[in-house]
Coordinates of C-alpha atoms (C1' of nucleotides) in Angstrom, one line a residue:
Chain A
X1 CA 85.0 -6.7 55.3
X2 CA 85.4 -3.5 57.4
X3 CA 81.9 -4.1 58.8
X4 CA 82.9 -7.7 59.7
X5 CA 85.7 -5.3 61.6
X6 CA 83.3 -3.6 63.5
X7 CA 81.5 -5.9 65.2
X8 CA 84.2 -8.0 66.5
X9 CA 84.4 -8.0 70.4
X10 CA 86.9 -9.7 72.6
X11 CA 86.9 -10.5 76.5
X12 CA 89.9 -8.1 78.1
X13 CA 91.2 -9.3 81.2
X14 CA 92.2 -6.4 82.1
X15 CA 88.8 -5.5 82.9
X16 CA 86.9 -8.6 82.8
X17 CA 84.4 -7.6 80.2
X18 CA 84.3 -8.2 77.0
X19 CA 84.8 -4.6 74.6
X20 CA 84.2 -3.8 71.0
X21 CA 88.2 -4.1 69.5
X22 CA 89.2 -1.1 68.6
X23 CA 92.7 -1.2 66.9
X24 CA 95.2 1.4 67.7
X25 CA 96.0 2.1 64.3
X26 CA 92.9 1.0 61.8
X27 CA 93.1 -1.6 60.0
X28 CA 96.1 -2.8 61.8
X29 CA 96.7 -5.2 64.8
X30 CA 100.0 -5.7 66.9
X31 CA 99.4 -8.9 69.0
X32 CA 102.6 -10.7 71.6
X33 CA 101.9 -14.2 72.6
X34 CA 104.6 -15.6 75.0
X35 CA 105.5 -18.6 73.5
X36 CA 107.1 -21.6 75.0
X37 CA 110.3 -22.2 77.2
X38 CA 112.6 -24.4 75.2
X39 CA 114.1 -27.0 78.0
X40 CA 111.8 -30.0 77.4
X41 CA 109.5 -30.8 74.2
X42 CA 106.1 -28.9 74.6
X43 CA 103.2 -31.0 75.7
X44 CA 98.9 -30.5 74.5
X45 CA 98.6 -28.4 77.2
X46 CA 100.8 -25.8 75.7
X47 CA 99.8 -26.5 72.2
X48 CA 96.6 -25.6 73.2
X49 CA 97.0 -22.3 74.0
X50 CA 99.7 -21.8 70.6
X51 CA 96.5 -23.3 68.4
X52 CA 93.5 -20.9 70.3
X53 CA 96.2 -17.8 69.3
X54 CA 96.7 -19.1 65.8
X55 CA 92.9 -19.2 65.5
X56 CA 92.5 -15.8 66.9
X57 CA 95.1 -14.7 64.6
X58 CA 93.8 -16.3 61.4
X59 CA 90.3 -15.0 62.0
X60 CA 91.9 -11.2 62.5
X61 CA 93.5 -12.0 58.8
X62 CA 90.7 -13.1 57.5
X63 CA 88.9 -10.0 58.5
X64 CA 91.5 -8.2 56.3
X65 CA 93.4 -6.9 59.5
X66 CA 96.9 -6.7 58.4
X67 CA 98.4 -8.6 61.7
X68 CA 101.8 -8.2 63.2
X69 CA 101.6 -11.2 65.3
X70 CA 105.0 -12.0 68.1
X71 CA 105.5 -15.0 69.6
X72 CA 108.6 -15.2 71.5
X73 CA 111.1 -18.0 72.5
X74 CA 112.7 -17.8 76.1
X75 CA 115.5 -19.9 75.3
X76 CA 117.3 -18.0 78.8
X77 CA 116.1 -16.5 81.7
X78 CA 116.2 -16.9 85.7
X79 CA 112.6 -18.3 87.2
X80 CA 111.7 -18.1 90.3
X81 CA 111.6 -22.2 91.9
X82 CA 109.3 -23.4 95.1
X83 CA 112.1 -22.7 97.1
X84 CA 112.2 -18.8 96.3
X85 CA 115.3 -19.0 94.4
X86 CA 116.3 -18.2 91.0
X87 CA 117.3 -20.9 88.8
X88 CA 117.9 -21.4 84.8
X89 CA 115.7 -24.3 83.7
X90 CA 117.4 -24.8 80.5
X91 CA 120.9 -24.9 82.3
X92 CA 119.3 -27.6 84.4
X93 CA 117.9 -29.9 81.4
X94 CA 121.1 -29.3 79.5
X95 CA 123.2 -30.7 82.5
X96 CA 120.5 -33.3 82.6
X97 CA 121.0 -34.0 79.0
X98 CA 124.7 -33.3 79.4
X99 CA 124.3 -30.8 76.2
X100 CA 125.3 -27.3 75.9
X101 CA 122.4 -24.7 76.6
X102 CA 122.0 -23.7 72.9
X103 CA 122.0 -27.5 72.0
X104 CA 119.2 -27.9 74.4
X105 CA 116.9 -24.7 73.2
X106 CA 118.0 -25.6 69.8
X107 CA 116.7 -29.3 69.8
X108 CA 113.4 -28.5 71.1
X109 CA 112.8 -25.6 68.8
X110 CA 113.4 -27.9 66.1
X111 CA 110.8 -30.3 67.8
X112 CA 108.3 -27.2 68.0
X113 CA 108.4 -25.9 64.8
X114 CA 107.8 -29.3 63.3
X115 CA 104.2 -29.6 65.7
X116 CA 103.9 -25.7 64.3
X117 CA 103.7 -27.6 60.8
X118 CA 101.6 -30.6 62.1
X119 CA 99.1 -29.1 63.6
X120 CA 98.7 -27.0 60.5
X121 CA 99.4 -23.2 62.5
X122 CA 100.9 -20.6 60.8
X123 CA 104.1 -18.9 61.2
X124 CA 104.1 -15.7 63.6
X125 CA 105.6 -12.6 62.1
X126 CA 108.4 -12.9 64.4
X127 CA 109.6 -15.4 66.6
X128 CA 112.1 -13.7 68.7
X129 CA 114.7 -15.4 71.2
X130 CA 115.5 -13.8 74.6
X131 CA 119.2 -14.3 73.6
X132 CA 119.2 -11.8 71.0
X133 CA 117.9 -9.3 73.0
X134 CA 119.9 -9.6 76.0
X135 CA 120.9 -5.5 75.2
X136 CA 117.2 -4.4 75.2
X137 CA 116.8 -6.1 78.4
X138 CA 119.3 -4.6 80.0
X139 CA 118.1 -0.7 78.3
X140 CA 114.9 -1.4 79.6
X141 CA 116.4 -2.4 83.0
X142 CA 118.5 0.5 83.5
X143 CA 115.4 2.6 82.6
X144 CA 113.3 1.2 85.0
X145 CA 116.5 2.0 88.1
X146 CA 116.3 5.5 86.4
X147 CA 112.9 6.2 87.1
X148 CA 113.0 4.5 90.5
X149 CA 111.3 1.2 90.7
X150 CA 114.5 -1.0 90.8
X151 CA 117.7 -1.1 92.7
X152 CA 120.9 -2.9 92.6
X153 CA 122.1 -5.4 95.0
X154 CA 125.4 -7.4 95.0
X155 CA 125.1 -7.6 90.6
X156 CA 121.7 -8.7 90.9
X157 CA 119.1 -6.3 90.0
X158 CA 114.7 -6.1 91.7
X159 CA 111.7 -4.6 90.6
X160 CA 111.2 -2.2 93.5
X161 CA 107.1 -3.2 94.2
X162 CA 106.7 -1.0 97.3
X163 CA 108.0 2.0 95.7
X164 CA 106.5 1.3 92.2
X165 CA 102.9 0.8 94.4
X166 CA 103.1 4.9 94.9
X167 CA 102.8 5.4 91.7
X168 CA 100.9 2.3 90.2
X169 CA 98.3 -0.2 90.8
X170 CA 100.5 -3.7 91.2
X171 CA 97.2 -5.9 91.1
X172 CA 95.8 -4.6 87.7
X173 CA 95.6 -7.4 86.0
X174 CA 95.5 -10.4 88.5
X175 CA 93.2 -8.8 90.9
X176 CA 96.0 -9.2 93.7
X177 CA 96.4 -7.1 96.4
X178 CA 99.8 -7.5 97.6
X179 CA 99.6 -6.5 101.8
X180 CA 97.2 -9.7 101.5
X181 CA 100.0 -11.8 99.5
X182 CA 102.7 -11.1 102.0
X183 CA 100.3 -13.2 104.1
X184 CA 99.3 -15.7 101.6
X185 CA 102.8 -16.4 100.6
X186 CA 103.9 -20.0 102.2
X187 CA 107.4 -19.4 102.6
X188 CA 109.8 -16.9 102.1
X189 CA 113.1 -18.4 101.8
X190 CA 116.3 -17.1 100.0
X191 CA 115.1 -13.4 100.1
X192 CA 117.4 -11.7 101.8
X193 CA 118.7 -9.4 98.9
X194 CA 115.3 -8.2 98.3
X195 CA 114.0 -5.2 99.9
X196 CA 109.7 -6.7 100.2
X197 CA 108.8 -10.1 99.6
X198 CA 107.0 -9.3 96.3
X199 CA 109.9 -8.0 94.5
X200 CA 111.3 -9.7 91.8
X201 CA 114.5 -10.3 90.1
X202 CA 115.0 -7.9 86.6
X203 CA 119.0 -9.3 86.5
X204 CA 120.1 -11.9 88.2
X205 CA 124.4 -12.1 89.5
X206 CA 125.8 -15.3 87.8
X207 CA 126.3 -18.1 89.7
X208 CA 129.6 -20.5 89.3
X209 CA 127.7 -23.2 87.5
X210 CA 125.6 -20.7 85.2
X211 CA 125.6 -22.6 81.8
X212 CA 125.3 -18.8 80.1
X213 CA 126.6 -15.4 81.2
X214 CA 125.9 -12.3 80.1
X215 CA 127.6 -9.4 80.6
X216 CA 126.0 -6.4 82.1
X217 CA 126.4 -2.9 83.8
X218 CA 126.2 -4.9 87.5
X219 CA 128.6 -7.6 86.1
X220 CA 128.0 -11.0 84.6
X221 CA 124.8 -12.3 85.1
X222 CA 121.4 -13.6 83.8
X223 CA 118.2 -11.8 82.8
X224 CA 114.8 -12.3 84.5
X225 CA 112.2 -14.2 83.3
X226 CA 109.9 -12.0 82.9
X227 CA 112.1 -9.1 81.1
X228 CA 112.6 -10.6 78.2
X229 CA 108.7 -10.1 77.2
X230 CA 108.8 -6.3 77.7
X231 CA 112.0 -6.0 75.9
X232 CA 110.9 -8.3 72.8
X233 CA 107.6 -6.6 72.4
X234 CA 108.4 -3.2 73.2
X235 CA 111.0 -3.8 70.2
X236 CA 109.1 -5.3 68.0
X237 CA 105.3 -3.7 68.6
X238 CA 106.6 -0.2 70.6
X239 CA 105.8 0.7 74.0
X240 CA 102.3 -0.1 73.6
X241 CA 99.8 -2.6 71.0
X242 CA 97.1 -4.2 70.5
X243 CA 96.2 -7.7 71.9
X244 CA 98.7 -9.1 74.9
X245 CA 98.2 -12.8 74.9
X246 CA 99.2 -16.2 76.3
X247 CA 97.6 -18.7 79.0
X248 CA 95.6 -18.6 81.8
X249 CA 98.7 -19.6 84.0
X250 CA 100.9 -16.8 82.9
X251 CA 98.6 -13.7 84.8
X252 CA 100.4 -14.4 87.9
X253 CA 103.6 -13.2 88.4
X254 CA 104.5 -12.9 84.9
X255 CA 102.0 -10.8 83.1
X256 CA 101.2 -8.7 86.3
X257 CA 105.1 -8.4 86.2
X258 CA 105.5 -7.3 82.3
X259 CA 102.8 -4.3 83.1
X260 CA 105.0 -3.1 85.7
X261 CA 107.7 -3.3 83.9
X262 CA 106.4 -1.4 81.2
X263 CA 105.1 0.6 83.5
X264 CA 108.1 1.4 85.4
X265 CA 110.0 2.1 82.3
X266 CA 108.0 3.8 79.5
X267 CA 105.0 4.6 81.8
X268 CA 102.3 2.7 80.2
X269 CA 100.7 -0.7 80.4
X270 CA 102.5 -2.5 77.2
X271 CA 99.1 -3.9 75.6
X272 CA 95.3 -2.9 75.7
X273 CA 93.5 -5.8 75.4
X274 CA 95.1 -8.8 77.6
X275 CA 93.6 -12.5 76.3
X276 CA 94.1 -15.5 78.6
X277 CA 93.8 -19.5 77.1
X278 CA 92.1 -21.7 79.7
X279 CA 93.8 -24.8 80.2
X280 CA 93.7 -28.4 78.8
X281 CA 92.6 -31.0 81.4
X282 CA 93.0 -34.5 81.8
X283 CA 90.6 -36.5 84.3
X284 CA 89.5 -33.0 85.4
X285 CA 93.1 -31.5 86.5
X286 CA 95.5 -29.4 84.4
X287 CA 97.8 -30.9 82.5
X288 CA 101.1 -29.8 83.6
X289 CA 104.7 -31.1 83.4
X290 CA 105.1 -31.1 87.9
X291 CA 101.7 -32.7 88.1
X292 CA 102.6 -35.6 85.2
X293 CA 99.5 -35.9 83.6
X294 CA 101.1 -34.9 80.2
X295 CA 101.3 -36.6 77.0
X296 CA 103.1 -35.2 73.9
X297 CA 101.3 -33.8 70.6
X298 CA 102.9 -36.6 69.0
X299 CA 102.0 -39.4 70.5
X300 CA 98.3 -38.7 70.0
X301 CA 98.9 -38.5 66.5
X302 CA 101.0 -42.1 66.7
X303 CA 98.5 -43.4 69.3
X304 CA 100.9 -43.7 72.6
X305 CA 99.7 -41.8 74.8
X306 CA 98.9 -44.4 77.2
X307 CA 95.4 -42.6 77.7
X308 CA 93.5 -43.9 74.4
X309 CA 93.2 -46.9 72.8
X310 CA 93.8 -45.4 69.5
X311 CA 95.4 -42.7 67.4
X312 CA 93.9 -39.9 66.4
X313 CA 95.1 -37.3 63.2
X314 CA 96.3 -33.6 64.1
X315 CA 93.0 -32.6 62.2
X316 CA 90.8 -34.6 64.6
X317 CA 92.6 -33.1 67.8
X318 CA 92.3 -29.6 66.4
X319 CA 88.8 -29.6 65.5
X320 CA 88.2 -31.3 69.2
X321 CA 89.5 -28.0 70.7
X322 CA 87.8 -25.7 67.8
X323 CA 84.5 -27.4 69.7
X324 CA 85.5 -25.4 73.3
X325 CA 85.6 -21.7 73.8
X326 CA 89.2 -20.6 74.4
X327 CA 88.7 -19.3 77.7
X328 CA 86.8 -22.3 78.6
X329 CA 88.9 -25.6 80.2
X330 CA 88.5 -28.4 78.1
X331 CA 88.7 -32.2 79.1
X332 CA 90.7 -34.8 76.9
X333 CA 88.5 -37.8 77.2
X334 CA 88.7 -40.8 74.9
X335 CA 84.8 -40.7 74.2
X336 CA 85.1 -36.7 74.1
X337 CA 87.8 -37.5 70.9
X338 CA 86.0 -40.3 69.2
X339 CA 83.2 -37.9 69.3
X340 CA 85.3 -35.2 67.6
X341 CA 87.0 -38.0 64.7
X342 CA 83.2 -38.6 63.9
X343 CA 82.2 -35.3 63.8
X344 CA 84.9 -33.7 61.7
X345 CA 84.2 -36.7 59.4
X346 CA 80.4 -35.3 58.9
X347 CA 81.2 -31.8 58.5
X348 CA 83.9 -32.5 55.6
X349 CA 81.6 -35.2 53.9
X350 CA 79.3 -32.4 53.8
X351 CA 81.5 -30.1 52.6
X352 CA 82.5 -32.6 49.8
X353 CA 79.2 -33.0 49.3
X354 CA 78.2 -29.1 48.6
X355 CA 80.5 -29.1 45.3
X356 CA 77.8 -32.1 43.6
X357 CA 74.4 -30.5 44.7
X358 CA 72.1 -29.8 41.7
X359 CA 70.5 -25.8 42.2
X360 CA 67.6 -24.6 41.8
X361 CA 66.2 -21.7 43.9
X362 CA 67.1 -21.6 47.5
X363 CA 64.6 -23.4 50.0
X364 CA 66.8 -21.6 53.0
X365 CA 68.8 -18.5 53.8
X366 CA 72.2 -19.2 52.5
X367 CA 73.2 -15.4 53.8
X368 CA 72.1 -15.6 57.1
X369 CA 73.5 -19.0 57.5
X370 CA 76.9 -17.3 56.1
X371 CA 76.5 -14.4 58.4
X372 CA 75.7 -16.6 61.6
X373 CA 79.6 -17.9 61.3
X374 CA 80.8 -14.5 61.0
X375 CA 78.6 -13.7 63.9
X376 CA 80.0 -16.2 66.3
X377 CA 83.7 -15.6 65.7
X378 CA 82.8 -12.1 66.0
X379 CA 81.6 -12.8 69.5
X380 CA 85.4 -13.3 71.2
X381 CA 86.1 -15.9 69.0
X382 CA 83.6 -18.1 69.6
X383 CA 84.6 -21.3 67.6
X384 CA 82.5 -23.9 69.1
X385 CA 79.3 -21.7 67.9
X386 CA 80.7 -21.7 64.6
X387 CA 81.4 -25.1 64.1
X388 CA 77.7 -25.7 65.2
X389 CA 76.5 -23.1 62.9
X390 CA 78.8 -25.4 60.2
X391 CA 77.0 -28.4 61.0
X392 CA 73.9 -26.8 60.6
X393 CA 74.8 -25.9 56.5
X394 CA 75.8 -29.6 56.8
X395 CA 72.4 -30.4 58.0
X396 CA 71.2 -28.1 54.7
X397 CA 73.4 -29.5 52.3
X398 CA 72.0 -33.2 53.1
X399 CA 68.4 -32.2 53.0
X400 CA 69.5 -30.6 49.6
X401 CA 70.9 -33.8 48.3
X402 CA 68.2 -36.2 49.8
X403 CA 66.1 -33.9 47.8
X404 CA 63.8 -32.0 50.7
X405 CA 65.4 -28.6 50.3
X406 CA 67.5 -26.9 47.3
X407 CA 69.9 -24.2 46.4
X408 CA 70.4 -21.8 44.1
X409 CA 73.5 -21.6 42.3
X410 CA 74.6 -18.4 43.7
X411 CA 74.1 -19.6 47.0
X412 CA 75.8 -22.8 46.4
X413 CA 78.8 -20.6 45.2
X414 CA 78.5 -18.2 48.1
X415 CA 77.9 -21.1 50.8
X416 CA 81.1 -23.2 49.5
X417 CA 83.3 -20.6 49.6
X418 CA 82.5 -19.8 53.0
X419 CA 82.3 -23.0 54.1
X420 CA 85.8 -23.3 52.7
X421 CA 87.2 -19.9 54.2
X422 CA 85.6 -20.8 57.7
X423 CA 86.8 -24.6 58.0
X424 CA 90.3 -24.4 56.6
X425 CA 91.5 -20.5 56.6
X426 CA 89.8 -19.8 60.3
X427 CA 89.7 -22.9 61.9
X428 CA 92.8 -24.3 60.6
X429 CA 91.8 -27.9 59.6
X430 CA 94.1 -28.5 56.7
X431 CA 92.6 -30.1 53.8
X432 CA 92.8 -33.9 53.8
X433 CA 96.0 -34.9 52.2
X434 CA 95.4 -37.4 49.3
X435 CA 98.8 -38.0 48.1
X436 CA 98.7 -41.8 49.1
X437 CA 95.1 -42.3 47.5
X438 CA 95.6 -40.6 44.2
X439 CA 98.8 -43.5 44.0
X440 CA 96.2 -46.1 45.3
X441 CA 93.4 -45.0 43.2
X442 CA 93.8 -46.6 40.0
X443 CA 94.4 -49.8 42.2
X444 CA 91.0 -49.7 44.1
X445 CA 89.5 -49.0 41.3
X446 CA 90.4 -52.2 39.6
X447 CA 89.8 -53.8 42.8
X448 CA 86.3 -52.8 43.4
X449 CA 85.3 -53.3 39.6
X450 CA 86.3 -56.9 40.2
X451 CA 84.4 -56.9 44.0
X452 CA 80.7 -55.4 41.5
X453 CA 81.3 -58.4 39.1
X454 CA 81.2 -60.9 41.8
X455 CA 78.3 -59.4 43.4
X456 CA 76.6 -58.6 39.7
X457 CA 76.7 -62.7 39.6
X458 CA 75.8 -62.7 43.1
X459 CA 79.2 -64.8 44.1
X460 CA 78.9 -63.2 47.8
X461 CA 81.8 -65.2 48.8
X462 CA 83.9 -63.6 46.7
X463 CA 82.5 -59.9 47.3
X464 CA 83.3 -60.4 50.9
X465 CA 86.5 -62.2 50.7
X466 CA 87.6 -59.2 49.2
X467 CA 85.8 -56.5 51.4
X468 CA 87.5 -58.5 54.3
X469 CA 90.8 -58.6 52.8
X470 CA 90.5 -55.0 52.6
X471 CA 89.6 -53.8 55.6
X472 CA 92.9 -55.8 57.0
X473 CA 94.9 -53.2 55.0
X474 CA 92.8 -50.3 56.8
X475 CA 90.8 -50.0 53.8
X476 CA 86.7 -49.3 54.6
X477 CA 84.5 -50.1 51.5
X478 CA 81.3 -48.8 51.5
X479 CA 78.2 -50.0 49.1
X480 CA 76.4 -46.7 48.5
X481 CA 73.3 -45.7 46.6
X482 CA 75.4 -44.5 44.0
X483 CA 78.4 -47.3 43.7
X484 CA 80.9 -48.3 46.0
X485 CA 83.2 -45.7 47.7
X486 CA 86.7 -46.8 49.9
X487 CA 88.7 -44.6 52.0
Chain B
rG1 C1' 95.6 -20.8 104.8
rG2 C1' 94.4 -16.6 101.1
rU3 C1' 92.4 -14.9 96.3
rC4 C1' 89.5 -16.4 92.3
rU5 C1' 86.7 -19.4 88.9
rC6 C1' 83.4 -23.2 87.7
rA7 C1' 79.3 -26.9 88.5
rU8 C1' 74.6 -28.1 82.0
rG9 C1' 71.3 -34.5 79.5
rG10 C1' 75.3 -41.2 79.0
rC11 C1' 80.1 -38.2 77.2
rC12 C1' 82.3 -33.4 75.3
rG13 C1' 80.6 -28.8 75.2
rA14 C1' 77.6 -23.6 73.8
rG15 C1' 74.5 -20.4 76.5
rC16 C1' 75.0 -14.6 80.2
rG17 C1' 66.6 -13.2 82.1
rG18 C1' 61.8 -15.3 78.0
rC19 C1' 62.7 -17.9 71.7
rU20 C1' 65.2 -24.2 75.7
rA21 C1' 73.2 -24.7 70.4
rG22 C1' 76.1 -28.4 68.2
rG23 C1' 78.9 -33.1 68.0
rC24 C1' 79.1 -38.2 69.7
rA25 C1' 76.6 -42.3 72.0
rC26 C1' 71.6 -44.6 72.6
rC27 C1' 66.9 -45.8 70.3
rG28 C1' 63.7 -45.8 65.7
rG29 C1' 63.7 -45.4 60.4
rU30 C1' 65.6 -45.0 55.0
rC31 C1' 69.1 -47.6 52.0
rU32 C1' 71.3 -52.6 51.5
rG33 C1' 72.5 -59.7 49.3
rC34 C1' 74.5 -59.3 54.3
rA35 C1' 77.4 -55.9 56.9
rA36 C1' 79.4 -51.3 57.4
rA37 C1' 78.9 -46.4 56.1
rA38 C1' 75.8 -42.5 54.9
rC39 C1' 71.3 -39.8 55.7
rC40 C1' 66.6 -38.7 58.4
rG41 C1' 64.0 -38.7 63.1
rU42 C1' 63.9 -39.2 68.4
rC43 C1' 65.9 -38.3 73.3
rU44 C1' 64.8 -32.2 76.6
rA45 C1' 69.5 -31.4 81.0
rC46 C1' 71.1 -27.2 83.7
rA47 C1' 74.6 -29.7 91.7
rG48 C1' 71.1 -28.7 96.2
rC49 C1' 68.1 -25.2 99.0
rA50 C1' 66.1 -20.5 99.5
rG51 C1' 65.2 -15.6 97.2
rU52 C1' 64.4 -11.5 93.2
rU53 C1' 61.1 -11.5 88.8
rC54 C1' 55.1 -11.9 85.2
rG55 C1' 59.2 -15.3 83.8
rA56 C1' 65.9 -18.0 85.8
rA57 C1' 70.4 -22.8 83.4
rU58 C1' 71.1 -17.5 83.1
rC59 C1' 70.5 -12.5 88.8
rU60 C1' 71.2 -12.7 94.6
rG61 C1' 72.3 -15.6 99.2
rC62 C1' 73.6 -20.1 101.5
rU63 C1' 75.2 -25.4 101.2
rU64 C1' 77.9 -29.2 98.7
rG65 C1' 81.5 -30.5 95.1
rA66 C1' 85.5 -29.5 91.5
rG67 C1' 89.5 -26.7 89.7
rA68 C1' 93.1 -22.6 89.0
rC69 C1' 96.4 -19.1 91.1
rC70 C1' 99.4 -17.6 95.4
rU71 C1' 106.3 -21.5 93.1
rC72 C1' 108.0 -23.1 87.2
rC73 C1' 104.1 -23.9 83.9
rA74 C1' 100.5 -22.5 77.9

RNA sequence: GGUCUCAUGGCCGAGCGGCUAGGCACCGGUCUGCAAAACCGUCUACAGCAGUUCGAAUCUGCUUGAGACCUCCA
């Protein structure tokens, strides 16, 4: 496995390349996703991005890294709105939903560990909220006015960008150069505290309404937004780790704004390799809650989305992204989905199929096929390579059962286990759950014995009255070579 | 307005200078009482125009179109 380890490379956007992953401590990875803000129910567009990290860190298990993997939950925090000003979105849904703050951030994180569950991703090693690290926030804080790069006006406290651009390169990570963002920027309103346009807000004086107050040494108030990153992973993964990651949308202010944090405090960018998740379209344009072209992970499961004619399972939607490179946009299309339900049927058919196959000697190279999945994920995660590399033991398998190619039984051993490591540990399509059919079983099997009589004695009336009768109750028969099969 | 990214066959999507992924749809075939399913085969695309090169979807320039960021966003 430590040559698996070797090889693996991974685009940094820090410097736009991708680089051989070296881990700061062998055999060990510290990665900090920011995870989701907790004042509405998280749409695909943001599962998207939580399901490309979950694959990135199930492949780094499954190359025997022992992963330390932080996703965070900003259930508080001052943003920055279109009119410049800083405002508490969860204040503003719980007054919308005339609930506390805490009921707010507490209903939706019940709603997103269940899609956690659904859509089969496992747990991080920490999920941290920003509320229980208001302290850290404010260490790091006072840190950063101790070194300089913030000051204190009227209990609010700013990053200090001009002086921190003495010292540091404010740009790193976006590319931005900020003497052409003072020009770029459209307005400037409500910025009359701050010293330069581009500095932002580490602690922000409470206003009368405030749902939630902290106390602090510049009085009651609220933290930034983007503090509570830098205090949560600083905590949890020290000054510096690993892999820094979260979506495409995030590397302007907010990630530019966590290096100079870190920067400004501890005097080092927090993370060495910084991954970014493209976004999830629809009709060609980001899905996003301001531009309402959302729909909810749910309701594509329960078919309600408005956009499809039909449901589709959480399997079905995750192998549908598997088939796009993370850093790539991908478009939810209704033919781009039925293409994906037919698909993922195929490749666990064949998989299914793999455990029956008769072996002989092998008519194809069962280890290069194996090592051709390790060599796409080993290319910055490359899923859609592997699932074509997947389809192409499918292919084998088939040819193997049709009886124009064979297997040895090593091989066949080697291949399924694989096969099963690379479609249900990496990719993280959870194995079919048959509860309902192993109840129904004994049933259908009566029923079909009955359907072979009638068509034994030819009585096609009654074959088909009951292959009808079935497929009302969502049951598909199918007459194969070898018997009938239902499902 | 500024910065940046992208344009691939009917659809979704890989590709990062030569060996022209993959899935679905279409079409043809095998199987079958019929149907469906399954399986096999087929289909050869890279926005346009120039250029670099022995050779370009892949590099350069221009044109056109789309998107992202500059405000909260995954």
């Amino acid at each position: 496995m430590k040559a698996q380890q070797d090889q693996l490379v991974i685009y940094n956007s820090l410097k736009g390349e991708k680089e051989p992953f070296v881990p700061m401590v062998e055999g060990k990875v510290g990665m900090y996703v920011c995870g989701p803000t907790l004042y509405s129910e998280p749409h695909m567009g943001n599962m998207r991005t939580f399901i490309n990290f979950d694959l990135i860190y199930r492949y780094l298990l499954h190359l025997g890294f022992s992963v330390k993997y932080v996703r965070n939950v900003t259930d508080a925090g001052h943003i920055t709105n279109s009119a410049g000003q800083e405002v508490d979105s969860i204040g503003v849904a719980a007054k919308a939903e005339q609930l506390q703050s805490l009921e707010i951030v507490y209903k939706y994180a019940v709603k997103f560990q269940e899609l956690q569950r659904v859509y089969n991703m496992l747990p991080p090693s920490i999920e941290p909220t920003a509320t229980q690290h208001i302290q850290e926030q404010i260490e790091i804080i006072e840190q950063i006015i101790t070194n300089g790069y913030a000051y204190e006006v009227n209990g609010s406290v700013y990053f200090d960008t001009r002086r921190y651009m003495q010292d540091y390169n404010y740009g790193i990570l976006s590319g931005r150069k900020v003497d052409e963002l003072e020009n770029e920027t459209r307005t400037l309103n409500a910025q009359d505290e701050k010293r330069f346009f581009a500095d932002f807000a580490l602690w922000k004086k409470a206003n009368p309404d405030d749902m939630q107050i902290w106390r602090s040494p510049w009085g009651n108030g609220n933290p930034g937004w983007h503090i509570e990153c830098t205090a949560m992973s600083t905590k949890y993964l020290g000054k510096q780790f690993d892999i820094h990651g979260g979506g495409m949308d995030l590397k302007f202010p907010h990630h530019e704004d966590e290096i100079a944090q870190s920067c400004g405090s501890f005097g080092c960018n927090p993370a060495r390799y910084w991954m970014h998740a493209n976004m999830l379209n629809v009709n060609g344009q980001k899905m996003s809650k301001s531009f309402g072209n959302y729909f909810l992970p749910k309701q594509i499961l329960d078919g309600t989305t408005g956009l499809f004619e039909k449901s589709y399972s959480a399997n079905v939607v995750r192998f549908f992204m598997m088939q796009a490179h993370y850093r790539s946009n991908l478009d939810f299309t209704q033919e781009a989905l039925n293409a994906s339900e037919k698909g993922y049927a195929r490749l666990i058919e064949g998989f299914k199929t793999l455990e029956n196959l008769p072996t002989t000697t092998s008519s194809f190279d069962v280890a290069a096929l194996i090592g051709s999945f390790y060599k796409a994920m080993n290319d910055d995660f490359n899923a859609p390579i592997l699932v074509a590399n997947l389809f192409e033991a499918v292919k084998q398998i088939n040819l193997v059962k049709d009886g124009n190619a064979s297997i040895s039984a090593d091989d066949k051993t080697e291949l399924k286990a694989a096969m099963e490591i690379f479609i249900h540990e990496v990719l993280g399509l959870a194995p079919e759950n048959t509860a309902t059919e192993t109840r129904l079983a004994p049933v259908m099997d009566l029923v079909l014995d009955l359907r072979q009589q009638a068509r034994t004695n030819k009585d096609w009336t009654t074959s088909d009255q009951i292959r009808d009768g079935l497929a009302k109750a969502g049951i598909v028969v199918k007459d194969g070579k070898e018997g009938t099969t239902w499902s």
